[in-house]
Amino acid sequence: MIQNPILPGFCPDPSIIRVGEDYYIANSSFEWWPGVKIYHSKDLKHYEQLPSPLNRMSQLNMVGEGDSCGVWAPDISWDGEYFWLIYTDVKTRTGGLFNTHNYLVKSKDIRGGWSEPVYLNSSGFDPSVFHDTDGKMYIVNMINNFKGILVQEYDPVQERLVGEAKNVFPGTGRGYTEGPHIYHIGEYYYLLMAEGGTGYDHMVTMARAKSIWGPYEEDPGNPVLTSDMENPDALQRCGHADIVCTQKGEWYMVHLCGRPPKGSGQCVLGRETAIQKMVWNEEGWLRMACGGNFGQWETEEPEGLVECLFPEEAGKDYGRDDFDIEILAHGKSGGDFENNISKNKSSEYLDVRYTSLRQPYDSYTSLTERPGYLRLYGQESLNSCYDVSLVARRQMERHVQVETCVEFTPTCREQMAGLAYMYDTGNFYLLVKTRDEEFGNQNLDLKRPAKLRLIKSDHFDVTDAIPEIDIPEDEPLFLRVVTTQEGLYAKFFYSLDGKEYKELTELPTKILTDEQSDGFTGAHFGMYCHDMTGLRRYADFDYFEIIKK
C-alpha cells in the first residue's frame, strides 16, 4: 500500500505527469523561493525533490508581494519533446481584487534549462496546459471571482494565445470553482475541477463534453473526492486534484489534503499531497477504486511497478547538516549542501529542500567566507515583504526537534539572529540573540551580556513571550525547538555548551496554522538574521538539524 500523504508538509495543489517510467509532481510555492517544487518518482511511493524551474528573477519577481501570494497552482505537462510549466504569479489577493498574471515556460530537461516566461493573461489563476490528440495546445484557467472555466488556444510557434477565449463551464454550483484540468479520453473531454474552497469543504468534481468547447454535463456522482468531516481520524481538506495513467493502464489521482490533529482543526503542516487509486465505471465516470468518495490514508500501489528508493533517500529528510564546503566540493558529503565549482566560476547552493522568501538567498548568504559555516547578512525584519535574511525548511511531521548553533555579536536592539519558527510575515516565533543598547551608543561596552529573546508575532502583534535573558557576548549559542502534543505546542530551549539545554517555555503553534493565519502555505523552521540599521551585520550558523521525534 502507498501511505498518505506522499509529500508531507507544505506541498499543495499537485499536478502530475508520467514520462515513460518516470512520474513528476509540481506543487505551489507561493511566496517561497525558488518558484514551484518538483518531485520525481518511479513507483508513486518514493520521491526525490528536483531543482525548482523558476530560479531566476527574470522568470519570477515576488519582491513586495503579500503573504500567500506568489506562485499558485502550477501545472506541468509534456508534449513528447518539451516539458511545459504554467503558473500564476499572484500580486494581490485582498478584498476580492486578485491580480493574477499567468506565464508559461518550457524545457527539454525537467532538471534545468527552463526558458524565459511567456506572458499569457491575467483573467484568473490555476492555469493548466492541455495538449490535444490533434497536436493543438490550449490554456485552461478559472476566471477571477470564480465565474467559470476559461479555455483559449495557444500557438507554440508564435508563443501567444490565439482565437477567442470562452467560458466553457460555470461550475457545479458548489462554489469556488478552480484548479481546472482537461483530458481527452476516448470520445470525451473530461474537465476536472476543485470546488468548495480550499478548507474543510474542499472537493474534486468532474464534467465532460464531446467538444473541448462544451457543452459540459456534470458527473451525477459528484463530488468525485472529498473528506469525511464527521470522522476526526479521517484525512481532511481533500481537493484540488490531477490524474495520471500508469504504464499498465491504471489510474491514480493526486490531490491536496490536510492532517489536523484530532479535534483541533489546526493544520500546522499546511496543505499536503496525497494519492488515491481510481477506476472508470461503466458510464465512463471516474471513481475511487476503494469505493465511496472520501480520501483515504492509504491506497493500493500500482501493478507491476518495482519499489524504487533513491540513493539519497535514507535520512535525507532529517538529520544534521554541516556546512563543510571542502568536503562538499569533492562530492563526498552525505549531507545536504552542494557546491558547484567550475574552472571559471564558483557558485554556492544549498540543497533543493532549502528555501527563502520572495527572492534568491545568494545576496545575503555565504558558505565560503567562513568555511564550515553558513553566514547570513542581516537585512529587514521578518515582517517585511522585501529583503529578509532567512533560509528555511518546511515542517513535515507533527513531532520534530530542530536545532542550530549561531555565533553573532549584535551591538544594538535592531540587530538579532537565531532560530525562526514561522508561518508568514505576521505569524512567527523568533528565538534570537540581540542587545538592548540604543543604536549609535558610543560608550558601548561589548563585555556586557547580550540578550536572549523569544519573540511572538500573532497577526503582527509583536510581544516578548518570556522576559529577556542575559547571555555571554562572544560565545556560541545553541537553540532548539521541539514540537509536542501532536504538534499543537512547541517547547523552546537554549544552551551555552551544546550539552545542557535549559527549557524556556512551551507555547501553542496555533498562530502557525492555515486556519489562524488565513494563508495557504505551512510552518517553516529557519536560520534568521536581521539588522534594521542597514549595516548588514552578519551571523554565522554552524549547523542546522531536524530530527523526527
mmCIF file with all atom_site columns, N, CA, C and O in Angstrom, residues 5 7-13 27-34 36-37 39 49 68-69 71-72 256-257 259 267-273 353 355-357 393-397 422-423 514 519-524:
data_model
loop_
_atom_site.group_PDB
_atom_site.id
_atom_site.type_symbol
_atom_site.label_atom_id
_atom_site.label_alt_id
_atom_site.label_comp_id
_atom_site.label_asym_id
_atom_site.label_entity_id
_atom_site.label_seq_id
_atom_site.pdbx_PDB_ins_code
_atom_site.Cartn_x
_atom_site.Cartn_y
_atom_site.Cartn_z
_atom_site.occupancy
_atom_site.B_iso_or_equiv
_atom_site.pdbx_formal_charge
_atom_site.auth_seq_id
_atom_site.auth_comp_id
_atom_site.auth_asym_id
_atom_site.auth_atom_id
_atom_site.pdbx_PDB_model_num
ATOM 1   N N  . PRO A 1 5   ? 0.175  11.253 3.687  1.00 0.00 ? 5   PRO A N  1
ATOM 2   C CA . PRO A 1 5   ? 0.438  11.918 2.411  1.00 0.00 ? 5   PRO A CA 1
ATOM 3   C C  . PRO A 1 5   ? 1.750  11.464 1.793  1.00 0.00 ? 5   PRO A C  1
ATOM 4   O O  . PRO A 1 5   ? 2.694  11.121 2.516  1.00 0.00 ? 5   PRO A O  1
ATOM 5   N N  . LEU A 1 7   ? 3.637  13.437 -0.131 1.00 0.00 ? 7   LEU A N  1
ATOM 6   C CA . LEU A 1 7   ? 4.530  14.597 0.012  1.00 0.00 ? 7   LEU A CA 1
ATOM 7   C C  . LEU A 1 7   ? 4.086  15.364 1.248  1.00 0.00 ? 7   LEU A C  1
ATOM 8   O O  . LEU A 1 7   ? 3.171  16.179 1.194  1.00 0.00 ? 7   LEU A O  1
ATOM 9   N N  . PRO A 1 8   ? 4.710  15.090 2.404  1.00 0.00 ? 8   PRO A N  1
ATOM 10  C CA . PRO A 1 8   ? 4.253  15.689 3.664  1.00 0.00 ? 8   PRO A CA 1
ATOM 11  C C  . PRO A 1 8   ? 4.722  17.124 3.831  1.00 0.00 ? 8   PRO A C  1
ATOM 12  O O  . PRO A 1 8   ? 5.746  17.538 3.299  1.00 0.00 ? 8   PRO A O  1
ATOM 13  N N  . GLY A 1 9   ? 3.945  17.884 4.610  1.00 0.00 ? 9   GLY A N  1
ATOM 14  C CA . GLY A 1 9   ? 4.259  19.286 4.813  1.00 0.00 ? 9   GLY A CA 1
ATOM 15  C C  . GLY A 1 9   ? 3.866  20.089 3.586  1.00 0.00 ? 9   GLY A C  1
ATOM 16  O O  . GLY A 1 9   ? 3.435  19.548 2.574  1.00 0.00 ? 9   GLY A O  1
ATOM 17  N N  . PHE A 1 10  ? 4.034  21.375 3.667  1.00 0.00 ? 10  PHE A N  1
ATOM 18  C CA . PHE A 1 10  ? 3.649  22.338 2.653  1.00 0.00 ? 10  PHE A CA 1
ATOM 19  C C  . PHE A 1 10  ? 3.971  21.873 1.215  1.00 0.00 ? 10  PHE A C  1
ATOM 20  O O  . PHE A 1 10  ? 5.020  22.155 0.667  1.00 0.00 ? 10  PHE A O  1
ATOM 21  N N  . CYS A 1 11  ? 3.033  21.143 0.600  1.00 0.00 ? 11  CYS A N  1
ATOM 22  C CA . CYS A 1 11  ? 3.114  20.697 -0.792 1.00 0.00 ? 11  CYS A CA 1
ATOM 23  C C  . CYS A 1 11  ? 1.702  20.683 -1.376 1.00 0.00 ? 11  CYS A C  1
ATOM 24  O O  . CYS A 1 11  ? 1.125  19.609 -1.627 1.00 0.00 ? 11  CYS A O  1
ATOM 25  N N  . PRO A 1 12  ? 1.111  21.845 -1.613 1.00 0.00 ? 12  PRO A N  1
ATOM 26  C CA . PRO A 1 12  ? -0.280 21.884 -2.058 1.00 0.00 ? 12  PRO A CA 1
ATOM 27  C C  . PRO A 1 12  ? -0.426 21.876 -3.580 1.00 0.00 ? 12  PRO A C  1
ATOM 28  O O  . PRO A 1 12  ? 0.549  21.993 -4.325 1.00 0.00 ? 12  PRO A O  1
ATOM 29  N N  . ASP A 1 13  ? -1.679 21.722 -4.028 1.00 0.00 ? 13  ASP A N  1
ATOM 30  C CA . ASP A 1 13  ? -2.074 21.914 -5.425 1.00 0.00 ? 13  ASP A CA 1
ATOM 31  C C  . ASP A 1 13  ? -1.252 21.070 -6.397 1.00 0.00 ? 13  ASP A C  1
ATOM 32  O O  . ASP A 1 13  ? -0.640 21.601 -7.341 1.00 0.00 ? 13  ASP A O  1
ATOM 33  N N  . ASN A 1 27  ? 4.234  21.349 -7.383 1.00 0.00 ? 27  ASN A N  1
ATOM 34  C CA . ASN A 1 27  ? 3.428  21.924 -6.301 1.00 0.00 ? 27  ASN A CA 1
ATOM 35  C C  . ASN A 1 27  ? 3.583  23.442 -6.238 1.00 0.00 ? 27  ASN A C  1
ATOM 36  O O  . ASN A 1 27  ? 4.608  23.998 -6.626 1.00 0.00 ? 27  ASN A O  1
ATOM 37  N N  . SER A 1 28  ? 2.561  24.080 -5.690 1.00 0.00 ? 28  SER A N  1
ATOM 38  C CA . SER A 1 28  ? 2.621  25.522 -5.452 1.00 0.00 ? 28  SER A CA 1
ATOM 39  C C  . SER A 1 28  ? 3.749  25.860 -4.483 1.00 0.00 ? 28  SER A C  1
ATOM 40  O O  . SER A 1 28  ? 4.083  25.069 -3.592 1.00 0.00 ? 28  SER A O  1
ATOM 41  N N  . SER A 1 29  ? 4.294  27.066 -4.624 1.00 0.00 ? 29  SER A N  1
ATOM 42  C CA . SER A 1 29  ? 5.325  27.530 -3.698 1.00 0.00 ? 29  SER A CA 1
ATOM 43  C C  . SER A 1 29  ? 4.972  28.870 -3.052 1.00 0.00 ? 29  SER A C  1
ATOM 44  O O  . SER A 1 29  ? 5.634  29.293 -2.115 1.00 0.00 ? 29  SER A O  1
ATOM 45  N N  . PHE A 1 30  ? 3.964  29.576 -3.575 1.00 0.00 ? 30  PHE A N  1
ATOM 46  C CA . PHE A 1 30  ? 3.524  30.859 -3.030 1.00 0.00 ? 30  PHE A CA 1
ATOM 47  C C  . PHE A 1 30  ? 4.700  31.827 -2.915 1.00 0.00 ? 30  PHE A C  1
ATOM 48  O O  . PHE A 1 30  ? 5.454  31.966 -3.879 1.00 0.00 ? 30  PHE A O  1
ATOM 49  N N  . GLU A 1 31  ? 4.915  32.460 -1.741 1.00 0.00 ? 31  GLU A N  1
ATOM 50  C CA . GLU A 1 31  ? 5.967  33.469 -1.658 1.00 0.00 ? 31  GLU A CA 1
ATOM 51  C C  . GLU A 1 31  ? 7.359  32.883 -1.440 1.00 0.00 ? 31  GLU A C  1
ATOM 52  O O  . GLU A 1 31  ? 8.353  33.619 -1.363 1.00 0.00 ? 31  GLU A O  1
ATOM 53  N N  . TRP A 1 32  ? 7.461  31.568 -1.348 1.00 0.00 ? 32  TRP A N  1
ATOM 54  C CA . TRP A 1 32  ? 8.751  30.933 -1.082 1.00 0.00 ? 32  TRP A CA 1
ATOM 55  C C  . TRP A 1 32  ? 9.542  30.759 -2.375 1.00 0.00 ? 32  TRP A C  1
ATOM 56  O O  . TRP A 1 32  ? 9.006  30.395 -3.402 1.00 0.00 ? 32  TRP A O  1
ATOM 57  N N  . TRP A 1 33  ? 10.851 31.026 -2.275 1.00 0.00 ? 33  TRP A N  1
ATOM 58  C CA . TRP A 1 33  ? 11.766 30.969 -3.412 1.00 0.00 ? 33  TRP A CA 1
ATOM 59  C C  . TRP A 1 33  ? 12.661 29.743 -3.293 1.00 0.00 ? 33  TRP A C  1
ATOM 60  O O  . TRP A 1 33  ? 13.070 29.407 -2.188 1.00 0.00 ? 33  TRP A O  1
ATOM 61  N N  . PRO A 1 34  ? 13.031 29.088 -4.422 1.00 0.00 ? 34  PRO A N  1
ATOM 62  C CA . PRO A 1 34  ? 12.622 29.359 -5.804 1.00 0.00 ? 34  PRO A CA 1
ATOM 63  C C  . PRO A 1 34  ? 11.199 28.882 -6.084 1.00 0.00 ? 34  PRO A C  1
ATOM 64  O O  . PRO A 1 34  ? 10.602 28.180 -5.276 1.00 0.00 ? 34  PRO A O  1
ATOM 65  N N  . VAL A 1 36  ? 7.966  26.997 -7.532 1.00 0.00 ? 36  VAL A N  1
ATOM 66  C CA . VAL A 1 36  ? 7.449  25.666 -7.901 1.00 0.00 ? 36  VAL A CA 1
ATOM 67  C C  . VAL A 1 36  ? 8.388  24.566 -7.408 1.00 0.00 ? 36  VAL A C  1
ATOM 68  O O  . VAL A 1 36  ? 9.589  24.562 -7.689 1.00 0.00 ? 36  VAL A O  1
ATOM 69  N N  . LYS A 1 37  ? 7.813  23.632 -6.667 1.00 0.00 ? 37  LYS A N  1
ATOM 70  C CA . LYS A 1 37  ? 8.555  22.452 -6.221 1.00 0.00 ? 37  LYS A CA 1
ATOM 71  C C  . LYS A 1 37  ? 8.244  21.288 -7.159 1.00 0.00 ? 37  LYS A C  1
ATOM 72  O O  . LYS A 1 37  ? 7.080  21.047 -7.480 1.00 0.00 ? 37  LYS A O  1
ATOM 73  N N  . TYR A 1 39  ? 8.845  17.125 -7.823 1.00 0.00 ? 39  TYR A N  1
ATOM 74  C CA . TYR A 1 39  ? 9.225  15.845 -7.224 1.00 0.00 ? 39  TYR A CA 1
ATOM 75  C C  . TYR A 1 39  ? 9.184  14.749 -8.282 1.00 0.00 ? 39  TYR A C  1
ATOM 76  O O  . TYR A 1 39  ? 8.328  14.749 -9.169 1.00 0.00 ? 39  TYR A O  1
ATOM 77  N N  . GLN A 1 49  ? 13.201 15.307 -4.472 1.00 0.00 ? 49  GLN A N  1
ATOM 78  C CA . GLN A 1 49  ? 12.935 16.668 -4.909 1.00 0.00 ? 49  GLN A CA 1
ATOM 79  C C  . GLN A 1 49  ? 13.985 17.098 -5.923 1.00 0.00 ? 49  GLN A C  1
ATOM 80  O O  . GLN A 1 49  ? 15.185 16.903 -5.718 1.00 0.00 ? 49  GLN A O  1
ATOM 81  N N  . SER A 1 68  ? 1.176  34.574 1.171  1.00 0.00 ? 68  SER A N  1
ATOM 82  C CA . SER A 1 68  ? 0.392  33.611 0.393  1.00 0.00 ? 68  SER A CA 1
ATOM 83  C C  . SER A 1 68  ? 0.018  34.129 -0.992 1.00 0.00 ? 68  SER A C  1
ATOM 84  O O  . SER A 1 68  ? -0.928 33.640 -1.609 1.00 0.00 ? 68  SER A O  1
ATOM 85  N N  . CYS A 1 69  ? 0.779  35.108 -1.481 1.00 0.00 ? 69  CYS A N  1
ATOM 86  C CA . CYS A 1 69  ? 0.694  35.471 -2.894 1.00 0.00 ? 69  CYS A CA 1
ATOM 87  C C  . CYS A 1 69  ? 1.775  34.672 -3.622 1.00 0.00 ? 69  CYS A C  1
ATOM 88  O O  . CYS A 1 69  ? 2.125  33.594 -3.209 1.00 0.00 ? 69  CYS A O  1
ATOM 89  N N  . VAL A 1 71  ? 3.443  32.214 -6.351 1.00 0.00 ? 71  VAL A N  1
ATOM 90  C CA . VAL A 1 71  ? 3.127  31.151 -7.316 1.00 0.00 ? 71  VAL A CA 1
ATOM 91  C C  . VAL A 1 71  ? 1.995  30.267 -6.808 1.00 0.00 ? 71  VAL A C  1
ATOM 92  O O  . VAL A 1 71  ? 2.142  29.539 -5.831 1.00 0.00 ? 71  VAL A O  1
ATOM 93  N N  . TRP A 1 72  ? 0.882  30.321 -7.530 1.00 0.00 ? 72  TRP A N  1
ATOM 94  C CA . TRP A 1 72  ? -0.278 29.483 -7.224 1.00 0.00 ? 72  TRP A CA 1
ATOM 95  C C  . TRP A 1 72  ? -0.425 28.379 -8.265 1.00 0.00 ? 72  TRP A C  1
ATOM 96  O O  . TRP A 1 72  ? -0.301 28.605 -9.465 1.00 0.00 ? 72  TRP A O  1
ATOM 97  N N  . LEU A 1 256 ? -4.691 17.529 -3.003 1.00 0.00 ? 256 LEU A N  1
ATOM 98  C CA . LEU A 1 256 ? -4.383 18.278 -1.797 1.00 0.00 ? 256 LEU A CA 1
ATOM 99  C C  . LEU A 1 256 ? -5.092 17.631 -0.600 1.00 0.00 ? 256 LEU A C  1
ATOM 100 O O  . LEU A 1 256 ? -6.188 17.096 -0.739 1.00 0.00 ? 256 LEU A O  1
ATOM 101 N N  . CYS A 1 257 ? -4.459 17.699 0.571  1.00 0.00 ? 257 CYS A N  1
ATOM 102 C CA . CYS A 1 257 ? -5.099 17.193 1.791  1.00 0.00 ? 257 CYS A CA 1
ATOM 103 C C  . CYS A 1 257 ? -4.521 17.928 2.994  1.00 0.00 ? 257 CYS A C  1
ATOM 104 O O  . CYS A 1 257 ? -3.575 18.714 2.878  1.00 0.00 ? 257 CYS A O  1
ATOM 105 N N  . ARG A 1 259 ? -3.801 17.391 7.549  1.00 0.00 ? 259 ARG A N  1
ATOM 106 C CA . ARG A 1 259 ? -3.733 16.468 8.679  1.00 0.00 ? 259 ARG A CA 1
ATOM 107 C C  . ARG A 1 259 ? -3.863 17.208 10.010 1.00 0.00 ? 259 ARG A C  1
ATOM 108 O O  . ARG A 1 259 ? -2.914 17.247 10.797 1.00 0.00 ? 259 ARG A O  1
ATOM 109 N N  . CYS A 1 267 ? -4.046 23.004 11.010 1.00 0.00 ? 267 CYS A N  1
ATOM 110 C CA . CYS A 1 267 ? -3.098 22.347 10.112 1.00 0.00 ? 267 CYS A CA 1
ATOM 111 C C  . CYS A 1 267 ? -1.759 23.085 10.143 1.00 0.00 ? 267 CYS A C  1
ATOM 112 O O  . CYS A 1 267 ? -1.466 23.905 9.268  1.00 0.00 ? 267 CYS A O  1
ATOM 113 N N  . VAL A 1 268 ? -0.939 22.783 11.147 1.00 0.00 ? 268 VAL A N  1
ATOM 114 C CA . VAL A 1 268 ? 0.369  23.409 11.227 1.00 0.00 ? 268 VAL A CA 1
ATOM 115 C C  . VAL A 1 268 ? 1.267  22.920 10.102 1.00 0.00 ? 268 VAL A C  1
ATOM 116 O O  . VAL A 1 268 ? 2.227  23.595 9.715  1.00 0.00 ? 268 VAL A O  1
ATOM 117 N N  . LEU A 1 269 ? 0.956  21.748 9.529  1.00 0.00 ? 269 LEU A N  1
ATOM 118 C CA . LEU A 1 269 ? 1.740  21.210 8.417  1.00 0.00 ? 269 LEU A CA 1
ATOM 119 C C  . LEU A 1 269 ? 1.288  21.766 7.079  1.00 0.00 ? 269 LEU A C  1
ATOM 120 O O  . LEU A 1 269 ? 1.852  21.426 6.041  1.00 0.00 ? 269 LEU A O  1
ATOM 121 N N  . GLY A 1 270 ? 0.259  22.592 7.097  1.00 0.00 ? 270 GLY A N  1
ATOM 122 C CA . GLY A 1 270 ? -0.216 23.182 5.856  1.00 0.00 ? 270 GLY A CA 1
ATOM 123 C C  . GLY A 1 270 ? -0.977 22.179 5.011  1.00 0.00 ? 270 GLY A C  1
ATOM 124 O O  . GLY A 1 270 ? -1.488 21.166 5.486  1.00 0.00 ? 270 GLY A O  1
ATOM 125 N N  . ARG A 1 271 ? -1.030 22.457 3.727  1.00 0.00 ? 271 ARG A N  1
ATOM 126 C CA . ARG A 1 271 ? -1.732 21.589 2.779  1.00 0.00 ? 271 ARG A CA 1
ATOM 127 C C  . ARG A 1 271 ? -0.707 20.699 2.100  1.00 0.00 ? 271 ARG A C  1
ATOM 128 O O  . ARG A 1 271 ? 0.299  21.165 1.579  1.00 0.00 ? 271 ARG A O  1
ATOM 129 N N  . GLU A 1 272 ? -0.979 19.401 2.082  1.00 0.00 ? 272 GLU A N  1
ATOM 130 C CA . GLU A 1 272 ? -0.027 18.396 1.640  1.00 0.00 ? 272 GLU A CA 1
ATOM 131 C C  . GLU A 1 272 ? -0.553 17.666 0.405  1.00 0.00 ? 272 GLU A C  1
ATOM 132 O O  . GLU A 1 272 ? -1.656 17.931 -0.062 1.00 0.00 ? 272 GLU A O  1
ATOM 133 N N  . THR A 1 273 ? 0.235  16.722 -0.130 1.00 0.00 ? 273 THR A N  1
ATOM 134 C CA . THR A 1 273 ? -0.173 15.955 -1.313 1.00 0.00 ? 273 THR A CA 1
ATOM 135 C C  . THR A 1 273 ? -0.399 14.501 -0.962 1.00 0.00 ? 273 THR A C  1
ATOM 136 O O  . THR A 1 273 ? 0.466  13.853 -0.360 1.00 0.00 ? 273 THR A O  1
ATOM 137 N N  . ARG A 1 353 ? 15.951 21.401 -0.854 1.00 0.00 ? 353 ARG A N  1
ATOM 138 C CA . ARG A 1 353 ? 14.891 21.475 0.151  1.00 0.00 ? 353 ARG A CA 1
ATOM 139 C C  . ARG A 1 353 ? 14.895 22.801 0.914  1.00 0.00 ? 353 ARG A C  1
ATOM 140 O O  . ARG A 1 353 ? 13.944 23.111 1.607  1.00 0.00 ? 353 ARG A O  1
ATOM 141 N N  . THR A 1 355 ? 14.822 26.891 1.336  1.00 0.00 ? 355 THR A N  1
ATOM 142 C CA . THR A 1 355 ? 14.041 27.894 0.644  1.00 0.00 ? 355 THR A CA 1
ATOM 143 C C  . THR A 1 355 ? 14.206 29.245 1.323  1.00 0.00 ? 355 THR A C  1
ATOM 144 O O  . THR A 1 355 ? 14.636 29.323 2.478  1.00 0.00 ? 355 THR A O  1
ATOM 145 N N  . SER A 1 356 ? 13.902 30.300 0.581  1.00 0.00 ? 356 SER A N  1
ATOM 146 C CA . SER A 1 356 ? 13.981 31.658 1.110  1.00 0.00 ? 356 SER A CA 1
ATOM 147 C C  . SER A 1 356 ? 12.706 32.404 0.740  1.00 0.00 ? 356 SER A C  1
ATOM 148 O O  . SER A 1 356 ? 11.861 31.879 0.018  1.00 0.00 ? 356 SER A O  1
ATOM 149 N N  . LEU A 1 357 ? 12.598 33.621 1.206  1.00 0.00 ? 357 LEU A N  1
ATOM 150 C CA . LEU A 1 357 ? 11.373 34.383 0.995  1.00 0.00 ? 357 LEU A CA 1
ATOM 151 C C  . LEU A 1 357 ? 11.502 35.365 -0.176 1.00 0.00 ? 357 LEU A C  1
ATOM 152 O O  . LEU A 1 357 ? 12.352 36.255 -0.150 1.00 0.00 ? 357 LEU A O  1
ATOM 153 N N  . ARG A 1 393 ? 13.343 25.491 6.025  1.00 0.00 ? 393 ARG A N  1
ATOM 154 C CA . ARG A 1 393 ? 12.774 24.250 5.511  1.00 0.00 ? 393 ARG A CA 1
ATOM 155 C C  . ARG A 1 393 ? 11.387 24.072 6.095  1.00 0.00 ? 393 ARG A C  1
ATOM 156 O O  . ARG A 1 393 ? 11.124 24.465 7.225  1.00 0.00 ? 393 ARG A O  1
ATOM 157 N N  . ARG A 1 394 ? 10.514 23.444 5.316  1.00 0.00 ? 394 ARG A N  1
ATOM 158 C CA . ARG A 1 394 ? 9.140  23.261 5.770  1.00 0.00 ? 394 ARG A CA 1
ATOM 159 C C  . ARG A 1 394 ? 9.062  22.206 6.857  1.00 0.00 ? 394 ARG A C  1
ATOM 160 O O  . ARG A 1 394 ? 9.873  21.271 6.905  1.00 0.00 ? 394 ARG A O  1
ATOM 161 N N  . GLN A 1 395 ? 8.081  22.338 7.750  1.00 0.00 ? 395 GLN A N  1
ATOM 162 C CA . GLN A 1 395 ? 7.806  21.309 8.747  1.00 0.00 ? 395 GLN A CA 1
ATOM 163 C C  . GLN A 1 395 ? 7.049  20.182 8.071  1.00 0.00 ? 395 GLN A C  1
ATOM 164 O O  . GLN A 1 395 ? 6.029  20.405 7.411  1.00 0.00 ? 395 GLN A O  1
ATOM 165 N N  . MET A 1 396 ? 7.521  18.938 8.238  1.00 0.00 ? 396 MET A N  1
ATOM 166 C CA . MET A 1 396 ? 6.956  17.801 7.524  1.00 0.00 ? 396 MET A CA 1
ATOM 167 C C  . MET A 1 396 ? 6.208  16.818 8.421  1.00 0.00 ? 396 MET A C  1
ATOM 168 O O  . MET A 1 396 ? 5.437  16.002 7.932  1.00 0.00 ? 396 MET A O  1
ATOM 169 N N  . GLU A 1 397 ? 6.449  16.862 9.713  1.00 0.00 ? 397 GLU A N  1
ATOM 170 C CA . GLU A 1 397 ? 5.786  15.958 10.654 1.00 0.00 ? 397 GLU A CA 1
ATOM 171 C C  . GLU A 1 397 ? 5.369  16.740 11.890 1.00 0.00 ? 397 GLU A C  1
ATOM 172 O O  . GLU A 1 397 ? 5.915  17.807 12.192 1.00 0.00 ? 397 GLU A O  1
ATOM 173 N N  . MET A 1 422 ? 8.135  29.817 11.887 1.00 0.00 ? 422 MET A N  1
ATOM 174 C CA . MET A 1 422 ? 7.268  30.848 11.337 1.00 0.00 ? 422 MET A CA 1
ATOM 175 C C  . MET A 1 422 ? 6.301  30.303 10.299 1.00 0.00 ? 422 MET A C  1
ATOM 176 O O  . MET A 1 422 ? 6.510  29.248 9.723  1.00 0.00 ? 422 MET A O  1
ATOM 177 N N  . TYR A 1 423 ? 5.237  31.096 10.107 1.00 0.00 ? 423 TYR A N  1
ATOM 178 C CA . TYR A 1 423 ? 4.268  30.815 9.048  1.00 0.00 ? 423 TYR A CA 1
ATOM 179 C C  . TYR A 1 423 ? 4.371  31.881 7.961  1.00 0.00 ? 423 TYR A C  1
ATOM 180 O O  . TYR A 1 423 ? 4.530  31.569 6.798  1.00 0.00 ? 423 TYR A O  1
ATOM 181 N N  . ASP A 1 514 ? -2.711 27.281 8.958  1.00 0.00 ? 514 ASP A N  1
ATOM 182 C CA . ASP A 1 514 ? -3.513 27.886 7.891  1.00 0.00 ? 514 ASP A CA 1
ATOM 183 C C  . ASP A 1 514 ? -4.728 28.595 8.463  1.00 0.00 ? 514 ASP A C  1
ATOM 184 O O  . ASP A 1 514 ? -5.083 29.707 8.047  1.00 0.00 ? 514 ASP A O  1
ATOM 185 N N  . GLY A 1 519 ? -3.862 31.700 5.566  1.00 0.00 ? 519 GLY A N  1
ATOM 186 C CA . GLY A 1 519 ? -2.911 31.555 4.468  1.00 0.00 ? 519 GLY A CA 1
ATOM 187 C C  . GLY A 1 519 ? -3.004 30.201 3.817  1.00 0.00 ? 519 GLY A C  1
ATOM 188 O O  . GLY A 1 519 ? -3.870 29.386 4.130  1.00 0.00 ? 519 GLY A O  1
ATOM 189 N N  . PHE A 1 520 ? -2.061 29.948 2.887  1.00 0.00 ? 520 PHE A N  1
ATOM 190 C CA . PHE A 1 520 ? -2.104 28.733 2.075  1.00 0.00 ? 520 PHE A CA 1
ATOM 191 C C  . PHE A 1 520 ? -0.801 27.952 2.103  1.00 0.00 ? 520 PHE A C  1
ATOM 192 O O  . PHE A 1 520 ? -0.577 27.097 1.250  1.00 0.00 ? 520 PHE A O  1
ATOM 193 N N  . THR A 1 521 ? 0.082  28.240 3.045  1.00 0.00 ? 521 THR A N  1
ATOM 194 C CA . THR A 1 521 ? 1.409  27.628 2.996  1.00 0.00 ? 521 THR A CA 1
ATOM 195 C C  . THR A 1 521 ? 1.569  26.569 4.087  1.00 0.00 ? 521 THR A C  1
ATOM 196 O O  . THR A 1 521 ? 1.018  25.494 3.991  1.00 0.00 ? 521 THR A O  1
ATOM 197 N N  . GLY A 1 522 ? 2.332  26.865 5.131  1.00 0.00 ? 522 GLY A N  1
ATOM 198 C CA . GLY A 1 522 ? 2.590  25.911 6.197  1.00 0.00 ? 522 GLY A CA 1
ATOM 199 C C  . GLY A 1 522 ? 3.758  26.394 7.033  1.00 0.00 ? 522 GLY A C  1
ATOM 200 O O  . GLY A 1 522 ? 4.482  27.321 6.645  1.00 0.00 ? 522 GLY A O  1
ATOM 201 N N  . ALA A 1 523 ? 3.968  25.770 8.177  1.00 0.00 ? 523 ALA A N  1
ATOM 202 C CA . ALA A 1 523 ? 5.025  26.203 9.090  1.00 0.00 ? 523 ALA A CA 1
ATOM 203 C C  . ALA A 1 523 ? 6.406  25.837 8.548  1.00 0.00 ? 523 ALA A C  1
ATOM 204 O O  . ALA A 1 523 ? 6.587  24.797 7.914  1.00 0.00 ? 523 ALA A O  1
ATOM 205 N N  . HIS A 1 524 ? 7.378  26.711 8.829  1.00 0.00 ? 524 HIS A N  1
ATOM 206 C CA . HIS A 1 524 ? 8.769  26.510 8.433  1.00 0.00 ? 524 HIS A CA 1
ATOM 207 C C  . HIS A 1 524 ? 9.685  26.768 9.627  1.00 0.00 ? 524 HIS A C  1
ATOM 208 O O  . HIS A 1 524 ? 9.384  27.601 10.492 1.00 0.00 ? 524 HIS A O  1
#
